[in-house]
Tab-separated table of C-alpha atoms in Angstrom:
chain	number	residue	atom	x	y	z
A	1	MET	CA	100.214	126.591	120.535
A	2	ILE	CA	102.441	124.583	118.257
A	3	ALA	CA	105.914	125.026	117.035
A	4	GLY	CA	105.256	124.398	113.107
A	5	LEU	CA	107.552	124.965	109.931
A	6	LEU	CA	107.792	127.951	107.818
A	7	ASP	CA	106.267	127.226	104.639
A	8	LYS	CA	108.124	128.995	101.686
A	9	ASN	CA	106.063	131.988	102.044
A	10	GLY	CA	106.812	132.479	105.708
A	11	ASN	CA	103.687	130.944	107.088
A	12	ILE	CA	103.684	128.818	109.790
A	13	GLN	CA	102.254	125.501	109.522
A	14	PRO	CA	101.881	122.209	111.466
A	15	PHE	CA	103.440	119.968	108.634
A	16	ILE	CA	104.552	120.530	104.985
A	17	SER	CA	104.219	117.763	102.602
A	18	LEU	CA	106.480	117.232	100.004
A	19	ASP	CA	104.944	115.016	97.907
A	20	ALA	CA	104.346	117.257	94.868
A	21	THR	CA	107.970	117.961	94.284
A	22	LEU	CA	108.887	114.279	94.765
A	23	ASN	CA	108.544	110.931	91.924
A	24	LEU	CA	106.223	108.444	94.117
A	25	ASP	CA	105.433	106.157	91.508
A	26	LYS	CA	107.740	103.255	93.462
A	27	LEU	CA	106.418	103.814	96.346
A	28	ASP	CA	104.963	100.860	96.791
A	29	VAL	CA	108.344	98.922	95.600
A	30	VAL	CA	110.105	101.018	98.292
A	31	LYS	CA	107.949	99.630	100.865
A	32	LYS	CA	108.492	95.975	99.659
A	33	GLU	CA	112.031	96.649	99.584
A	34	VAL	CA	111.840	98.166	103.740
A	35	GLU	CA	109.681	95.009	104.698
A	36	GLU	CA	111.771	92.780	103.450
A	37	PHE	CA	115.239	93.930	104.608
A	38	LEU	CA	113.409	94.163	108.379
A	39	ASP	CA	112.318	90.112	107.644
A	40	GLY	CA	109.803	90.898	110.284
A	41	ASN	CA	111.542	91.759	113.366
A	42	PRO	CA	109.475	93.943	115.159
A	43	THR	CA	112.332	96.271	116.788
A	44	GLU	CA	112.930	99.904	115.138
A	45	ARG	CA	116.280	100.232	113.129
A	46	ASP	CA	118.572	102.945	113.358
A	47	PHE	CA	121.046	104.176	111.181
A	48	TRP	CA	123.475	106.906	111.307
A	49	GLU	CA	126.038	108.556	109.451
A	50	ASP	CA	129.247	106.830	109.377
A	51	SER	CA	131.308	109.684	111.563
A	52	PHE	CA	128.285	110.222	114.094
A	53	TYR	CA	128.318	106.467	114.335
A	54	HIS	CA	131.723	106.382	115.521
A	55	LYS	CA	131.426	108.554	117.972
A	56	LEU	CA	128.327	106.516	119.681
A	57	PRO	CA	128.939	104.777	122.886
A	58	ALA	CA	130.037	101.274	122.320
A	59	ASP	CA	127.339	99.699	124.732
A	60	GLU	CA	124.903	101.284	121.945
A	61	THR	CA	126.598	99.785	118.806
A	62	GLU	CA	127.512	96.413	120.253
A	63	SER	CA	125.287	93.516	118.666
A	64	THR	CA	122.728	91.617	120.831
A	65	GLY	CA	122.896	87.567	119.134
A	66	ASP	CA	122.792	88.092	115.028
A	67	PHE	CA	121.361	91.592	115.483
A	68	SER	CA	122.047	95.274	116.294
A	69	ARG	CA	119.449	98.014	116.472
A	70	ILE	CA	121.815	100.749	115.369
A	71	ARG	CA	124.418	101.058	112.558
A	72	PRO	CA	126.136	102.976	110.119
A	73	TYR	CA	123.888	104.124	107.081
A	74	HIS	CA	126.243	102.913	104.664
A	75	THR	CA	125.771	99.638	105.892
A	76	GLU	CA	125.968	96.782	103.306
A	77	GLU	CA	122.332	95.588	103.788
A	78	LEU	CA	121.132	99.088	103.380
A	79	VAL	CA	123.076	100.212	100.459
A	80	LYS	CA	121.208	97.570	98.819
A	81	LEU	CA	117.790	98.962	98.601
A	82	LYS	CA	118.257	100.453	95.602
A	83	ASN	CA	114.206	102.101	95.120
A	84	PHE	CA	114.366	102.845	98.549
A	85	ASN	CA	117.411	104.936	98.395
A	86	ASN	CA	116.533	106.247	95.113
A	87	LEU	CA	113.754	108.054	97.111
A	88	ILE	CA	116.103	109.393	99.828
A	89	SER	CA	118.264	110.814	97.328
A	90	GLN	CA	115.467	112.986	95.908
A	91	ILE	CA	114.834	114.089	99.478
A	92	LEU	CA	118.570	114.554	101.433
A	93	THR	CA	121.664	115.108	99.939
A	94	ASP	CA	123.641	113.591	102.559
A	95	VAL	CA	121.947	111.288	105.731
A	96	ILE	CA	122.829	112.152	109.087
A	97	TYR	CA	120.313	110.102	111.029
A	98	LEU	CA	117.841	107.309	109.806
A	99	ARG	CA	115.265	105.177	111.487
A	100	ILE	CA	112.772	102.614	109.751
A	101	ILE	CA	109.644	101.743	112.591
A	102	PRO	CA	108.124	98.431	112.233
A	103	ALA	CA	104.496	97.945	111.789
A	104	GLY	CA	102.489	97.436	114.427
A	105	GLY	CA	101.709	99.321	118.014
A	106	ASP	CA	100.856	103.019	118.287
A	107	THR	CA	103.008	105.807	119.295
A	108	HIS	CA	101.680	107.832	122.273
A	109	ILE	CA	101.767	111.573	122.547
A	110	HIS	CA	104.981	113.006	122.784
A	111	ASN	CA	107.594	115.285	121.400
A	112	ASP	CA	111.224	114.661	120.670
A	113	VAL	CA	112.646	117.333	122.567
A	114	GLN	CA	111.759	116.840	126.022
A	115	THR	CA	111.056	113.710	128.183
A	116	ASP	CA	108.434	114.635	130.227
A	117	ILE	CA	104.613	115.494	128.311
A	118	VAL	CA	104.104	118.822	129.663
A	119	PHE	CA	101.158	120.872	128.136
A	120	PRO	CA	101.901	124.736	129.284
A	121	GLU	CA	99.651	127.217	129.476
A	122	LYS	CA	102.194	129.479	126.942
A	123	GLN	CA	104.966	128.566	125.288
A	124	THR	CA	106.986	130.571	123.046
A	125	PHE	CA	108.664	129.419	119.704
A	126	THR	CA	111.494	131.383	117.625
A	127	ASP	CA	112.050	130.802	114.267
A	128	LYS	CA	115.455	128.865	115.548
A	129	ILE	CA	113.182	126.208	117.382
A	130	ARG	CA	111.461	125.969	113.512
A	131	ASP	CA	114.503	124.835	112.584
A	132	ASN	CA	114.295	121.528	114.305
A	133	PHE	CA	112.278	119.095	111.871
A	134	TRP	CA	112.425	115.251	110.906
A	135	PHE	CA	111.470	114.341	107.564
A	136	TRP	CA	109.233	111.028	107.808
A	137	ILE	CA	108.280	108.950	105.000
A	138	ARG	CA	104.520	106.929	105.554
A	139	PHE	CA	103.512	104.341	103.080
A	140	SER	CA	99.455	104.626	103.202
A	141	ASP	CA	96.789	106.083	105.724
A	142	LYS	CA	96.819	103.195	107.886
A	143	LYS	CA	99.248	105.166	110.354
A	144	GLN	CA	97.122	108.476	111.217
A	145	PHE	CA	99.484	110.375	112.370
A	146	PHE	CA	99.002	113.701	113.922
A	147	ILE	CA	100.234	117.417	115.674
A	148	ILE	CA	98.261	117.950	118.628
A	149	ASP	CA	98.272	121.701	120.092
A	150	PRO	CA	98.930	121.110	123.972
A	151	GLU	CA	97.074	124.206	124.815
A	152	THR	CA	93.782	123.712	122.845
A	153	HIS	CA	94.239	120.167	122.346
A	154	GLU	CA	92.851	120.620	118.190
A	155	ARG	CA	94.999	117.834	116.258
A	156	TYR	CA	96.003	118.432	112.207
A	157	TYR	CA	96.051	115.057	111.039
A	158	VAL	CA	99.136	114.522	108.694
A	159	THR	CA	98.337	114.114	104.720
A	160	GLY	CA	100.817	113.191	101.955
A	161	ARG	CA	103.294	110.094	101.893
A	162	VAL	CA	106.844	112.432	102.313
A	163	VAL	CA	106.127	115.073	105.093
A	164	LEU	CA	108.296	117.606	107.580
A	165	PHE	CA	107.115	118.304	111.145
A	166	ASN	CA	108.983	119.573	113.786
A	167	LYS	CA	110.325	117.732	116.656
A	168	TRP	CA	109.616	120.309	119.227
A	169	ASP	CA	105.753	119.480	118.070
A	170	TYR	CA	103.663	117.335	120.296
A	171	HIS	CA	102.580	113.856	118.147
A	172	ALA	CA	101.384	110.619	118.117
A	173	THR	CA	99.442	107.707	115.905
A	174	ASP	CA	95.130	107.604	116.117
A	175	LYS	CA	94.253	104.915	118.726
A	176	LYS	CA	91.675	104.510	116.102
A	177	THR	CA	93.612	103.189	113.717
A	178	PRO	CA	93.144	99.446	113.826
A	179	GLU	CA	96.908	98.606	112.310
A	180	THR	CA	100.225	100.465	111.139
A	181	GLU	CA	102.475	99.871	109.016
A	182	ILE	CA	106.075	100.483	108.664
A	183	SER	CA	107.460	104.046	108.533
A	184	VAL	CA	110.519	105.610	108.113
A	185	ARG	CA	112.000	109.050	109.723
A	186	MET	CA	115.099	110.994	109.378
A	187	LEU	CA	117.367	113.809	109.265
A	188	GLY	CA	119.713	115.181	107.082
A	189	TYR	CA	120.835	117.919	104.475
A	190	PRO	CA	118.221	118.680	102.033
A	191	THR	CA	118.201	118.793	98.460
A	192	GLU	CA	118.078	122.093	96.587
A	193	ASN	CA	114.168	121.312	95.444
A	194	ILE	CA	113.101	120.528	99.021
A	195	LYS	CA	114.768	124.009	100.649
A	196	LYS	CA	112.197	125.816	98.358
A	197	TYR	CA	109.248	124.151	100.308
A	198	MET	CA	110.965	125.852	103.252
A	199	LYS	CA	111.615	129.236	104.430
A	200	HIS	CA	114.600	129.102	106.162
A	201	ASN	CA	118.491	130.759	106.117
A	202	TRP	CA	119.888	127.947	104.496
A	203	ASP	CA	123.557	129.249	104.481
A	204	THR	CA	123.968	129.199	108.292
A	205	TRP	CA	121.455	126.221	108.715
A	206	GLU	CA	122.596	122.881	110.144
A	207	PRO	CA	120.460	119.891	110.989
A	208	ILE	CA	120.228	119.773	114.817
A	209	ILE	CA	120.585	116.549	116.258
């Protein structure tokens, strides 16, 4: 069984594609901006909303040489990415956390809640658990990403460029994929347009870190 997400009709889905509600005409330009921003650095880059960033332990935010993996979201270099930020603004009104994942390598089966991989015989999920979702941007099908049911081992391959998936669900990239491209994962407050695609009590909903 998967946790999934509740679509606008209240049905459980392994993921929700947001492509139909977004202007993705400049997605290739966004990709180029992000690639130039990374400048070949293979390390994931994490950005936190300023108030969260300043609460992080000092050893997580200190620079290593001329590079710091964790930075505040409104860092000067990131703000300069005009097309990238225009896309983000279509999805979120406020960004709490954003990770830029460089190209290359694969992602082993895991979820983002537990550290150990566990395939329970039976798992019960509540609507509250379905409030735990990531927004994910991928720039092509080179990154074959799937959600996997830990009981049946059925795989649900993600379609679309901008999607939602539940961080409780086990997921990975397909090992058959010869290479992966950069991607972006983020958390924050959805725009009113995005809220229409999901069934939640938005009056009380808060992003879960």
